Tab-separated table of C-alpha atoms and ligand atoms in Angstrom:
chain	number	residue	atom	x	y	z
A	30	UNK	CA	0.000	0.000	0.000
A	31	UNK	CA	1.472	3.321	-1.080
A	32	UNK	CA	1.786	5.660	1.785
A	33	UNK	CA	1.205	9.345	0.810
A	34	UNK	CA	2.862	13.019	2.137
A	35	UNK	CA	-0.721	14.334	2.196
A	36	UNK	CA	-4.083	12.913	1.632
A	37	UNK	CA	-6.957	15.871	0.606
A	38	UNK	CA	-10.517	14.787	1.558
A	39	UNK	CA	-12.856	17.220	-0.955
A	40	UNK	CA	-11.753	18.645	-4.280
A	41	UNK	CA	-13.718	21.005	-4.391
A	42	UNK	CA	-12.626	25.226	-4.136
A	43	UNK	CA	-10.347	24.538	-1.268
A	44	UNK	CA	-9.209	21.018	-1.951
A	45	UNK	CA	-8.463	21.575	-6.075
A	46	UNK	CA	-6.094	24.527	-4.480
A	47	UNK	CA	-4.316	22.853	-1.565
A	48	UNK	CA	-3.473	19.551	-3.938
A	49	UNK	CA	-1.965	21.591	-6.356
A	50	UNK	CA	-0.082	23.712	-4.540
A	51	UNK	CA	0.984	20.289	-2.054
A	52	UNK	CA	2.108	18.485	-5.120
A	53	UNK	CA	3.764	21.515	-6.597
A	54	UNK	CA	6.227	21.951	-3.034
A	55	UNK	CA	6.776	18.589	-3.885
A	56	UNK	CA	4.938	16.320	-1.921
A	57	UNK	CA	2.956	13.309	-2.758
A	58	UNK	CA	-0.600	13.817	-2.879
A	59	UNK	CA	-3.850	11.941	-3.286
A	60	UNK	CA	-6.876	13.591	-3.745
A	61	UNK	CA	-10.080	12.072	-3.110
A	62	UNK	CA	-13.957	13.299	-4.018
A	63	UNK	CA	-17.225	11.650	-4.417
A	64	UNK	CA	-18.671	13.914	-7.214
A	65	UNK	CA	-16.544	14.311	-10.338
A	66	UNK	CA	-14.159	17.501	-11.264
A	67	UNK	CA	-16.558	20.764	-11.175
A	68	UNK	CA	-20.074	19.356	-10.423
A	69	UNK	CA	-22.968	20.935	-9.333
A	70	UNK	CA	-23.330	19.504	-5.836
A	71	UNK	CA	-21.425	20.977	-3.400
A	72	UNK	CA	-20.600	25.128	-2.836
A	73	UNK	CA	-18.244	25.505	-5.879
A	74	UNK	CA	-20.814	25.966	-8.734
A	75	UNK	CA	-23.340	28.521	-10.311
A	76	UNK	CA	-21.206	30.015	-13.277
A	77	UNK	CA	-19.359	32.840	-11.200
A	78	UNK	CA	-18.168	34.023	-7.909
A	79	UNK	CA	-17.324	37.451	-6.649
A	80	UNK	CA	-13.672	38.801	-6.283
A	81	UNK	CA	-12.947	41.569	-4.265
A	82	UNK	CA	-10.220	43.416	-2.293
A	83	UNK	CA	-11.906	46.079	-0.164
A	84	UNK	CA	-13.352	43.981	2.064
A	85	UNK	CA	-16.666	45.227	4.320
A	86	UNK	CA	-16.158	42.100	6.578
A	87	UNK	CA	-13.129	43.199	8.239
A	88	UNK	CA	-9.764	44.627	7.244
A	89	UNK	CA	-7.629	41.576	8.279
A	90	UNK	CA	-8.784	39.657	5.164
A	91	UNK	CA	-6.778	42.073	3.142
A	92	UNK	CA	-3.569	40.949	3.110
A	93	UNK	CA	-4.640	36.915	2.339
A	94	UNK	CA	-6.722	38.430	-0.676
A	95	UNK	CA	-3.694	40.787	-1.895
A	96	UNK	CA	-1.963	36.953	-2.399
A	97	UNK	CA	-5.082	35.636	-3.418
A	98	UNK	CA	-5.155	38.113	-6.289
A	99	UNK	CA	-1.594	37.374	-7.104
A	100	UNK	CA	-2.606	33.711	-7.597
A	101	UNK	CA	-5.141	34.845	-9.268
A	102	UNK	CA	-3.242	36.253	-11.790
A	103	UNK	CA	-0.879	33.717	-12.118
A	104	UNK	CA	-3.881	31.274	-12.705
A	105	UNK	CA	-4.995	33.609	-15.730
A	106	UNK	CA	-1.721	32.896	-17.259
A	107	UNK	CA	-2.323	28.879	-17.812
A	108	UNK	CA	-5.927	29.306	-19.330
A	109	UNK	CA	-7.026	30.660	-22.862
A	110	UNK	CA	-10.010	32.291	-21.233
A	111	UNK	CA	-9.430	34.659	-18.165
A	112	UNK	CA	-10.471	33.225	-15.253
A	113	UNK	CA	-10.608	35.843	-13.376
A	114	UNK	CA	-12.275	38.873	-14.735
A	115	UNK	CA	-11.924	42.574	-13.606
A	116	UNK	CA	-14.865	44.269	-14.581
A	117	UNK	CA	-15.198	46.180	-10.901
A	118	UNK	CA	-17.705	45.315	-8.185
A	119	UNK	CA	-20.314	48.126	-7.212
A	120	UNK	CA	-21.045	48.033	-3.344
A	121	UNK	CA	-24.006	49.849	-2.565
A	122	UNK	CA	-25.956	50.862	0.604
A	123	UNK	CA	-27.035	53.312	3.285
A	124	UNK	CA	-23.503	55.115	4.201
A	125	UNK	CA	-24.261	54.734	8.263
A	126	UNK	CA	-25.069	50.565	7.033
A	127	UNK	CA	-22.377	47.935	7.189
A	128	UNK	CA	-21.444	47.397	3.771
A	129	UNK	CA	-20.699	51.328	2.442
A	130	UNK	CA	-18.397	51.741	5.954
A	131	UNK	CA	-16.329	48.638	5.637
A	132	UNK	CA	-15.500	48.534	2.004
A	133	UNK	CA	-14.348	52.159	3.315
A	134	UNK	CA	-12.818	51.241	6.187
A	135	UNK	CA	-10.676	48.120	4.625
A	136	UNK	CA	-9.657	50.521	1.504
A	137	UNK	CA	-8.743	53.352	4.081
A	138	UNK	CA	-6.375	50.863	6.203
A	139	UNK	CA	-4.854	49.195	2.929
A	140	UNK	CA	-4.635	51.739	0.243
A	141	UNK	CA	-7.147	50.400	-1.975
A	142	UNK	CA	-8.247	52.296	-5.205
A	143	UNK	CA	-12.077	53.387	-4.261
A	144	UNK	CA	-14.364	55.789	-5.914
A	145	UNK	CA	-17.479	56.934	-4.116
A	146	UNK	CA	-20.863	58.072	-5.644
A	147	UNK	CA	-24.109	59.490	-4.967
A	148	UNK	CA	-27.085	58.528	-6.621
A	149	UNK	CA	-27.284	60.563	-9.453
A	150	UNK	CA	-23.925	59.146	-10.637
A	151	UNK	CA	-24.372	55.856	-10.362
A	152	UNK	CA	-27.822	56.106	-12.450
A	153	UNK	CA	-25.969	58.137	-14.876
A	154	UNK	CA	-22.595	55.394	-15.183
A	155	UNK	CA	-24.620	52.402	-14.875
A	156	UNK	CA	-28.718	52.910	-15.825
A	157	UNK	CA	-28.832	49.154	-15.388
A	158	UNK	CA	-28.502	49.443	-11.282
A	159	UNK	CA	-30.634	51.584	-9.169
A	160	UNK	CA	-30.713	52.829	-5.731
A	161	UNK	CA	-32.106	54.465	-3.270
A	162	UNK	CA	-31.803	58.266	-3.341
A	163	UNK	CA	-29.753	58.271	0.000
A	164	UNK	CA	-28.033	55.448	-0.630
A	165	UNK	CA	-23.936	55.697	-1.720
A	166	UNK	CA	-22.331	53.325	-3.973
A	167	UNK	CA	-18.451	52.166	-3.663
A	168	UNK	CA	-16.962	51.115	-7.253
A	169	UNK	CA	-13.598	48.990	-6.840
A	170	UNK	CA	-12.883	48.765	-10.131
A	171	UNK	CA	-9.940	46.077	-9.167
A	172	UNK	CA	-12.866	44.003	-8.365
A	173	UNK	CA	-14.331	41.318	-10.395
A	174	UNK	CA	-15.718	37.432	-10.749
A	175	UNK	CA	-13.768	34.471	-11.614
A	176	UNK	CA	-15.521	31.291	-13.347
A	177	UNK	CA	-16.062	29.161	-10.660
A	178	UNK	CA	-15.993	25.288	-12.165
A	179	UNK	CA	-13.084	26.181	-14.228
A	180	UNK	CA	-11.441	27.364	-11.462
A	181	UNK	CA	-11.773	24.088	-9.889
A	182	UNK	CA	-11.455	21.964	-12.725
A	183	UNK	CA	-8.194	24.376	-13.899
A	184	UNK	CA	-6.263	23.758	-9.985
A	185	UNK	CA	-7.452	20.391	-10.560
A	186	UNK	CA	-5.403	20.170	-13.824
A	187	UNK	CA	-2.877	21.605	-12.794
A	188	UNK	CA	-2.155	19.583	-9.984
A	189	UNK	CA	-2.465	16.089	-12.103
A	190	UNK	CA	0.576	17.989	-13.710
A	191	UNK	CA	2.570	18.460	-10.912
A	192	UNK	CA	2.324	14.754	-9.823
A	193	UNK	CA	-0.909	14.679	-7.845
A	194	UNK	CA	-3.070	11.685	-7.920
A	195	UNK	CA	-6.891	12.509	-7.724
A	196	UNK	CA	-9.415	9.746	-7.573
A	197	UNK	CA	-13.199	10.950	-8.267
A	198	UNK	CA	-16.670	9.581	-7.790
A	199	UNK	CA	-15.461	7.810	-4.247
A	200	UNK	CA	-16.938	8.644	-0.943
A	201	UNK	CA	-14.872	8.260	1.987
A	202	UNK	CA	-16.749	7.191	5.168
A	203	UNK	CA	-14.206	7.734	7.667
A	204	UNK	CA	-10.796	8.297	9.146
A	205	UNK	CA	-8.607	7.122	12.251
A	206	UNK	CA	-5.325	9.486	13.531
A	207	UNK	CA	-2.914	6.731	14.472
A	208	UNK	CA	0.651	6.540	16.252
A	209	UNK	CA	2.705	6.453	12.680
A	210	UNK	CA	-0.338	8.690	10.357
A	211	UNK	CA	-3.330	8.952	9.524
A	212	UNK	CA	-5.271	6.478	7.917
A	213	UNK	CA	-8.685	7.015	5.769
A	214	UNK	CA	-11.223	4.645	4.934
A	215	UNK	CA	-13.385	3.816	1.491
A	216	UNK	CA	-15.984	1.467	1.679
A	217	UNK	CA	-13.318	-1.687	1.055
A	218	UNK	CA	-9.795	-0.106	1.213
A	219	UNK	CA	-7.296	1.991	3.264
A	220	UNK	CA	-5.001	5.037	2.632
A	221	UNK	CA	-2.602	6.287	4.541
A	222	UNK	CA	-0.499	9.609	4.903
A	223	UNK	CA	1.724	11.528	6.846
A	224	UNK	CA	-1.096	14.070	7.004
A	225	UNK	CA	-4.477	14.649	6.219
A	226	UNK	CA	-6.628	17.926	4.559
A	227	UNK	CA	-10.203	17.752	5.643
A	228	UNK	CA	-11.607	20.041	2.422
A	229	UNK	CA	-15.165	18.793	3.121
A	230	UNK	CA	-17.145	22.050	2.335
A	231	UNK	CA	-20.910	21.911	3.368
A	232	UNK	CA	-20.016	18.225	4.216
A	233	UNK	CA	-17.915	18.848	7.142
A	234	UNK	CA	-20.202	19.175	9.917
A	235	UNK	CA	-19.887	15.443	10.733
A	236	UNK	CA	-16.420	14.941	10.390
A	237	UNK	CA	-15.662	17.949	13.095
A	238	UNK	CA	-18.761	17.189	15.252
A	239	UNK	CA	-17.211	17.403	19.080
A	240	UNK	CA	-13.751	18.771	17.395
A	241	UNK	CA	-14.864	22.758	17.166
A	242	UNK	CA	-17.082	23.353	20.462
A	243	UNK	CA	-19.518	24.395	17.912
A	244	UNK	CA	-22.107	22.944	14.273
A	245	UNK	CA	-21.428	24.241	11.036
A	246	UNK	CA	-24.673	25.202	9.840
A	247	UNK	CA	-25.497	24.444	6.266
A	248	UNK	CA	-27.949	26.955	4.698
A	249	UNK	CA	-29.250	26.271	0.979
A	250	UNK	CA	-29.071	29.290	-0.956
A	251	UNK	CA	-30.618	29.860	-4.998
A	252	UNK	CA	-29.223	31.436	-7.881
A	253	UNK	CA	-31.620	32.743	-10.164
A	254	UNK	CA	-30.378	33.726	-14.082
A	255	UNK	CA	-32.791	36.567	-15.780
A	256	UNK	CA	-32.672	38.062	-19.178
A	257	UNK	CA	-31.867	41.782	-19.500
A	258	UNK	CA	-32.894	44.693	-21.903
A	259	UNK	CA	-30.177	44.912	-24.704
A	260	UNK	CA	-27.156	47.369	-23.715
A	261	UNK	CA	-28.482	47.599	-20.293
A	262	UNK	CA	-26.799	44.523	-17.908
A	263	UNK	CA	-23.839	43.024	-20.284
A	264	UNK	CA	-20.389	42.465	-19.374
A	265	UNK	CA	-19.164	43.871	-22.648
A	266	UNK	CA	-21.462	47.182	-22.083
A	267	UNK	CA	-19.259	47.704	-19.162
A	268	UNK	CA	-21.674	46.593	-16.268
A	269	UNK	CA	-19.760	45.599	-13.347
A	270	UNK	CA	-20.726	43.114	-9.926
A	271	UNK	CA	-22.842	44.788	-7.425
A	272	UNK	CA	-23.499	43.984	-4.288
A	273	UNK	CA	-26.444	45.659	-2.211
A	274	UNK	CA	-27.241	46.371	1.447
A	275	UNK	CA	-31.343	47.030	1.368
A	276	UNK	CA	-33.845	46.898	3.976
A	277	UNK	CA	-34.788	43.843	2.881
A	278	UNK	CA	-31.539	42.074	3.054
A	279	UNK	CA	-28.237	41.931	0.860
A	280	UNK	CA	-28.859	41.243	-2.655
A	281	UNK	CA	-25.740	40.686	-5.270
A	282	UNK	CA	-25.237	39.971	-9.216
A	283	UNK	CA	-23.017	39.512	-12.122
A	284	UNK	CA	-23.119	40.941	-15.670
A	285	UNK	CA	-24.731	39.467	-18.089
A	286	UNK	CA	-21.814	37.233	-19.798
A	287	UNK	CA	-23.644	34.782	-21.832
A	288	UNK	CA	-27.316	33.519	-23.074
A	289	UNK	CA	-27.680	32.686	-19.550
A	290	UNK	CA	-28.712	36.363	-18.943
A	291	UNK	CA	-28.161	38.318	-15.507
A	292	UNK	CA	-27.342	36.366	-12.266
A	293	UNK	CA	-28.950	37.279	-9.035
A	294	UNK	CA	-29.057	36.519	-5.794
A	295	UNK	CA	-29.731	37.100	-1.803
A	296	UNK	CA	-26.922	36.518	0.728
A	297	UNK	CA	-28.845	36.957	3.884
A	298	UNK	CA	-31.386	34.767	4.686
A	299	UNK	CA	-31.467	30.772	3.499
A	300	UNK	CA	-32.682	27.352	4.250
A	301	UNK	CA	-31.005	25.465	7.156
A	302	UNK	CA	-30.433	21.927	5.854
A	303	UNK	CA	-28.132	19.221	7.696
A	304	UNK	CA	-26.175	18.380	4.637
A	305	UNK	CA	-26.299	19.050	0.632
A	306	UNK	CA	-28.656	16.439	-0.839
A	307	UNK	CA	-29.096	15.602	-4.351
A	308	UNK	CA	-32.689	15.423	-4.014
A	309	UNK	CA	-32.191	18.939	-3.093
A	310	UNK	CA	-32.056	19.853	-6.747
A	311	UNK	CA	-34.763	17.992	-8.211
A	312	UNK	CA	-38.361	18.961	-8.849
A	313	UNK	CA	-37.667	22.664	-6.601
A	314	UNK	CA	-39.319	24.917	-8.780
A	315	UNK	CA	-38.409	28.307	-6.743
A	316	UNK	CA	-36.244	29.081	-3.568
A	317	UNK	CA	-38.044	30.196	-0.567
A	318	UNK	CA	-36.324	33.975	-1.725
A	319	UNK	CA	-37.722	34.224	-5.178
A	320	UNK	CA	-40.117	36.695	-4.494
A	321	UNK	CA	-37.550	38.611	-2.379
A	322	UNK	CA	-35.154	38.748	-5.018
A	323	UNK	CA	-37.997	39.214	-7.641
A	324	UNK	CA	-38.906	42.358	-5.765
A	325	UNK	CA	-35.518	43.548	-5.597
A	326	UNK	CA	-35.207	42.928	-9.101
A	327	UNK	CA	-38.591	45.090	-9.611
A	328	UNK	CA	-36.723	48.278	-7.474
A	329	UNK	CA	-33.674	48.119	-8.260
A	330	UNK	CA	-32.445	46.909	-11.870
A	331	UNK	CA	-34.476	48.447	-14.499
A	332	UNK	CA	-32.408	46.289	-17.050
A	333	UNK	CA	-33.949	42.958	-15.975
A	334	UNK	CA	-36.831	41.563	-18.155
A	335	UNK	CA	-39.027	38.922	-15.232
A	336	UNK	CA	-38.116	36.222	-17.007
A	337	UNK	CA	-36.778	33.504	-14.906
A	338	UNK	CA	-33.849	31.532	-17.908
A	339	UNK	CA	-32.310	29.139	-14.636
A	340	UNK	CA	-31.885	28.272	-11.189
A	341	UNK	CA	-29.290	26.709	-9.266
A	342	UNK	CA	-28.936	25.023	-5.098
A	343	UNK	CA	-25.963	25.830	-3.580
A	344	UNK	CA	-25.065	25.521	-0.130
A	345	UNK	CA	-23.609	27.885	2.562
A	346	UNK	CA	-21.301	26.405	5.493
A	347	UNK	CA	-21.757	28.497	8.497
A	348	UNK	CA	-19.964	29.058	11.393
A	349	UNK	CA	-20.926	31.598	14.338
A	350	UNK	CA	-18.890	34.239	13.992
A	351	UNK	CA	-18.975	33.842	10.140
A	352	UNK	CA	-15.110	33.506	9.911
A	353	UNK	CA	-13.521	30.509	8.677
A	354	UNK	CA	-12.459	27.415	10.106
A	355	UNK	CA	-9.039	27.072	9.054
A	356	UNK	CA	-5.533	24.994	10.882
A	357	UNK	CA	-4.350	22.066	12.536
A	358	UNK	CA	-7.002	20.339	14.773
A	359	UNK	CA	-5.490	21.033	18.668
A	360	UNK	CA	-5.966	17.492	19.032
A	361	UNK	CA	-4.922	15.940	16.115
A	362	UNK	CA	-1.866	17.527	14.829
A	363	UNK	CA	-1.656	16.157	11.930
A	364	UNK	CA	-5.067	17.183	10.256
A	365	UNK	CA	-5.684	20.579	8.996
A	366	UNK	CA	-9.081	21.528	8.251
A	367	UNK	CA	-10.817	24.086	5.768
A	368	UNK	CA	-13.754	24.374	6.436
A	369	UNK	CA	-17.105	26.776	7.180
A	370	UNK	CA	-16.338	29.698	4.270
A	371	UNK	CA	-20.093	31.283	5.593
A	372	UNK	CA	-20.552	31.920	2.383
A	373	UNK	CA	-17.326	34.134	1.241
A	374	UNK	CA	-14.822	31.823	0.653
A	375	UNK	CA	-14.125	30.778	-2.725
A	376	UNK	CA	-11.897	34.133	-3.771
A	377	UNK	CA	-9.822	32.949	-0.554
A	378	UNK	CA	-9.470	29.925	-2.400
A	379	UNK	CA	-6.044	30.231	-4.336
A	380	UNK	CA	-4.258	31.503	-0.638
A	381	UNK	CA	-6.047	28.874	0.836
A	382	UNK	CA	-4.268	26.069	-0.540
A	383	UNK	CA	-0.824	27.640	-0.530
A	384	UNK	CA	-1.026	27.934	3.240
A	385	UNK	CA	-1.628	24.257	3.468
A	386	UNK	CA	1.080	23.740	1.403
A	387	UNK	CA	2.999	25.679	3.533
A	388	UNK	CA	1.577	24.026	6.882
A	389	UNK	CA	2.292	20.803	5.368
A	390	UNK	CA	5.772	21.614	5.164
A	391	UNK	CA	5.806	23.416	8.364
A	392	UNK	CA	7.170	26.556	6.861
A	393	UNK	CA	6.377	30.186	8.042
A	394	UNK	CA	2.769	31.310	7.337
A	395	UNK	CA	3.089	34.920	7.315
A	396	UNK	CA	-0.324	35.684	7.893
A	397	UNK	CA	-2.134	36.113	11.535
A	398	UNK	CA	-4.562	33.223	11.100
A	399	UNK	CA	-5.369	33.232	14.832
A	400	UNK	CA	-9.022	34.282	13.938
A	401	UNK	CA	-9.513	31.487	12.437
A	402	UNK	CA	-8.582	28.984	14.060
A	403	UNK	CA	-10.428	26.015	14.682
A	404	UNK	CA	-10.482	25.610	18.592
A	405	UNK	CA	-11.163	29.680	18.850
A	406	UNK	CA	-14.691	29.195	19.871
A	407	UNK	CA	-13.193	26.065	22.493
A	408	UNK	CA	-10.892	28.298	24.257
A	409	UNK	CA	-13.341	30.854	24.908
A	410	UNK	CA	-15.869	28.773	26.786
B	512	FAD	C1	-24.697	30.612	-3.826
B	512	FAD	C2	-23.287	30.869	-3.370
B	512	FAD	C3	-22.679	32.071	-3.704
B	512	FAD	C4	-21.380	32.344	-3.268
B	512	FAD	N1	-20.791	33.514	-3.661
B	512	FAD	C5	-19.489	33.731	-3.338
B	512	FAD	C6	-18.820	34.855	-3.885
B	512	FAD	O1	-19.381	35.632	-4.671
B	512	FAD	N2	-17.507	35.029	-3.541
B	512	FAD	C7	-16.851	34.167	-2.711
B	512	FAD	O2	-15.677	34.398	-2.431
B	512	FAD	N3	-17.466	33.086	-2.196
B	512	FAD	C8	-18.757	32.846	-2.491
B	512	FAD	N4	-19.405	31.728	-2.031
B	512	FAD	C9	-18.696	30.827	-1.094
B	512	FAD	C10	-17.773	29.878	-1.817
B	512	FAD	O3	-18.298	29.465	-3.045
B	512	FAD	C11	-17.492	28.702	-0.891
B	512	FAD	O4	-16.959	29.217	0.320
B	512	FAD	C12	-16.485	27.735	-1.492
B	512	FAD	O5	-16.877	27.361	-2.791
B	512	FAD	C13	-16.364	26.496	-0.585
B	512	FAD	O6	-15.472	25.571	-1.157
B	512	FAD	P1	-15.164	24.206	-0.408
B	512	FAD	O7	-14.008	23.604	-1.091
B	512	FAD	O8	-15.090	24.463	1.062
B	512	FAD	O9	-16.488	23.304	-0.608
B	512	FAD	P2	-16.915	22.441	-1.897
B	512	FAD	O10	-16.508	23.136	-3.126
B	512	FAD	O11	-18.341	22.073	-1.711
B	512	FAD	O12	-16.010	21.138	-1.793
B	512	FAD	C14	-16.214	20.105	-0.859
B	512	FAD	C15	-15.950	18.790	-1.588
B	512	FAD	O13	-15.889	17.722	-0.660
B	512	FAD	C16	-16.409	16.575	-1.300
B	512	FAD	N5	-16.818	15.609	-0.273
B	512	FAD	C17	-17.621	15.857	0.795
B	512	FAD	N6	-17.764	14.726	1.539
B	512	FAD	C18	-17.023	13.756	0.923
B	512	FAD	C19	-16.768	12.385	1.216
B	512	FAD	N7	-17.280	11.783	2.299
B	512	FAD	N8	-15.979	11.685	0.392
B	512	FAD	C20	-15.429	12.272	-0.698
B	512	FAD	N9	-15.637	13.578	-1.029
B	512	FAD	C21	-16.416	14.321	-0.224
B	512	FAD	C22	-17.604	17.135	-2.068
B	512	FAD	O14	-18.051	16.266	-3.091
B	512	FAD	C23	-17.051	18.461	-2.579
B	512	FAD	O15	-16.529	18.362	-3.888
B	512	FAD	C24	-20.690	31.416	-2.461
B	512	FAD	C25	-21.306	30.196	-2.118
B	512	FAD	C26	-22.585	29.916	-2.587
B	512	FAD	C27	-23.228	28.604	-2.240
């Protein structure tokens, strides 16, 4: 039985990152999943995902996405079509709100390029996006989305190419931290590795249950896809990302860049589920937030025909404090864990795996990842 360096449970946004950067410092990596490269299953799907820099959530994401971006960019360079695409990201709310302050806060503390406009402004630059006549709007125009499968299918690739062995469409039902490595389990066979990368996404619950002091809380979240008025929502008519702070909630979407039309969706609110089902999928005709985002469609983007083109499940992993879950277990050294994104993980995806690389070959980290560790919530009991 071949013994590995690293084994990485989950290939999805995390685990496609960490294998290829593992097998890139030159360690030997298997990579299991029980979906195949890019599906539609998990929390890594739905055509696009949000990049930004500025970040309302708290200034000490910064400096992970400032090497996120750079990883970003060297990810454009071994792809024909840009994964990552800079076409800005609006941020729009009340100015005393949460979202308005902390992009202005976060661009304040690290020097980001910011422009900030009233009303009027924004309905003159973009006549596609509306707000209310108080509200402010924050453009970052070194914002963007990157194309989320072939993200995951493109770290996938690469790490095949740097040596990594990845193993799809099998389910691992357990593991066991022994005195000479860890060992996981398939339904008839055993692997075993120096260490272990718990990648699990909305999956993880179970496998940390009694490890955190705390559940990850899955919510189920929709995508809807609506056609826009010609020249009014595209990509190529220069329509950037928004993201909205409203009474009603926070609302986001994408340009329109393809027949697919204009991606929206809500970020507050969802469905608590215990775990992603594929029954999930079938037969749901509309999210519980339909008419919530239909009415936010109705006040706020005046380039959106009603028509409903697609719909997509997707699943949030929560934690309480809505900060990731990410290090060594305290009492099992010699698993790290990614895990509980709440929702705003995947452009954290590309530093993600380098710092497991790096943890895997217990080199310096650079980065204060103290608030997210995973006993945080332990130690203060
Ligand atoms: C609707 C939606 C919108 C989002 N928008 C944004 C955004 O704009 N910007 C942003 O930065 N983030 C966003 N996020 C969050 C981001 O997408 C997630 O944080 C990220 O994709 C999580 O990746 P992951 O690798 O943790 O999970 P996943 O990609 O789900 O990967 C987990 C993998 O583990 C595998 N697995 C689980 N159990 C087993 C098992 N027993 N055996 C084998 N394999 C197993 C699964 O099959 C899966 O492939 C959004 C999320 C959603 C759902």
């Amino acid at each position: 039985m071949k013994h590995w360096d690293v084994i990485v449970l989950g290939l999805g946004g995390v685990g496609s990152s960490a294998c290829w950067h593992l097998a890139r410092s030159g360690l030997s990596v298997l990579g299991i999943d029980q979906h195949p490269a890019g599906h539609h299953f998990g929390s890594s799907h739905g055509q696009t995902r949000i990049v930004r820099q500025a970040y309302f959530e708290g200034v000490s994401y910064v400096p992970l996405l400032k090497r996120s971006y750079e990883i970003w960019d060297e990810l454009n360079q071994h792809v024909s079509e840009e994964l990552f695409v800079r076409c800005g990201l609006l941020q729009i709310g009340p100015s005393d709100g949460v979202v308005v302050p902390g992009v202005l806060s976060s661009a304040e503390t690290h020097a980001l390029p910011v422009v900030t406009y009233g009303s009027e402004e924004l309905k003159r630059l973009w006549p596609g996006i509306c707000c209310a006549s108080d509200d402010v709007g924050v453009f970052e125009s070194n914002a963007g989305f990157v194309h989320v499968e072939r993200a995951v299918v493109t770290q996938l690739e690469l790490a095949k190419s740097e040596g990594a062995e990845l193993v799809h469409g099998v389910r691992v039902v357990g593991w066991e931290d022994g005195s000479d490595g860890v060992s996981i389990f398939l339904d008839d066979e055993k692997h075993n590795a120096r260490q272990l990368v718990l990648a699990l996404g909305p999956w993880s619950s179970s496998w940390l249950d009694g490890l955190l002091g705390f559940k990850i809380r899955v919510l189920r979240k929709y995508l809807y896809w609506f056609e826009s008025l010609p020249g009014r929502m595209q990509l190529t008519a220069g329509t950037p990302c928004f993201f909205h702070e409203t009474p009603s909630g926070y609302f986001y979407g994408f340009p329109e860049i393809d027949s697919l039309g204009v991606k929206i969706a809500m970020h507050s609110g969802g469905e608590l589920v215990e775990q992603p089902e594929k029954s999930d999928r079938e037969g749901v005709q509309r999210g519980e937030d339909f008419e919530e985002c239909l009415r936010y469609a109705g006040s706020y983007l005046p380039g959106l025909k009603r028509r409903l083109q697609r719909q997509e499940v997707c699943y949030y992993s929560m934690t309480p404090d809505e900060s990731f879950i990410f290090g060594r277990l305290k009492e099992h050294s010699r698993v790290i864990v990614a895990a509980g994104l709440s929702g705003h993980g995947f452009k954290f995806t590309p530093v993600l795996g380098e710092l497991i690389a790096r943890m895997a070959n217990y080199q310096e980290l650079n980065f204060d990842l103290a608030p997210f560790s995973p006993s945080r919530l332990i130690a203060s009991e």
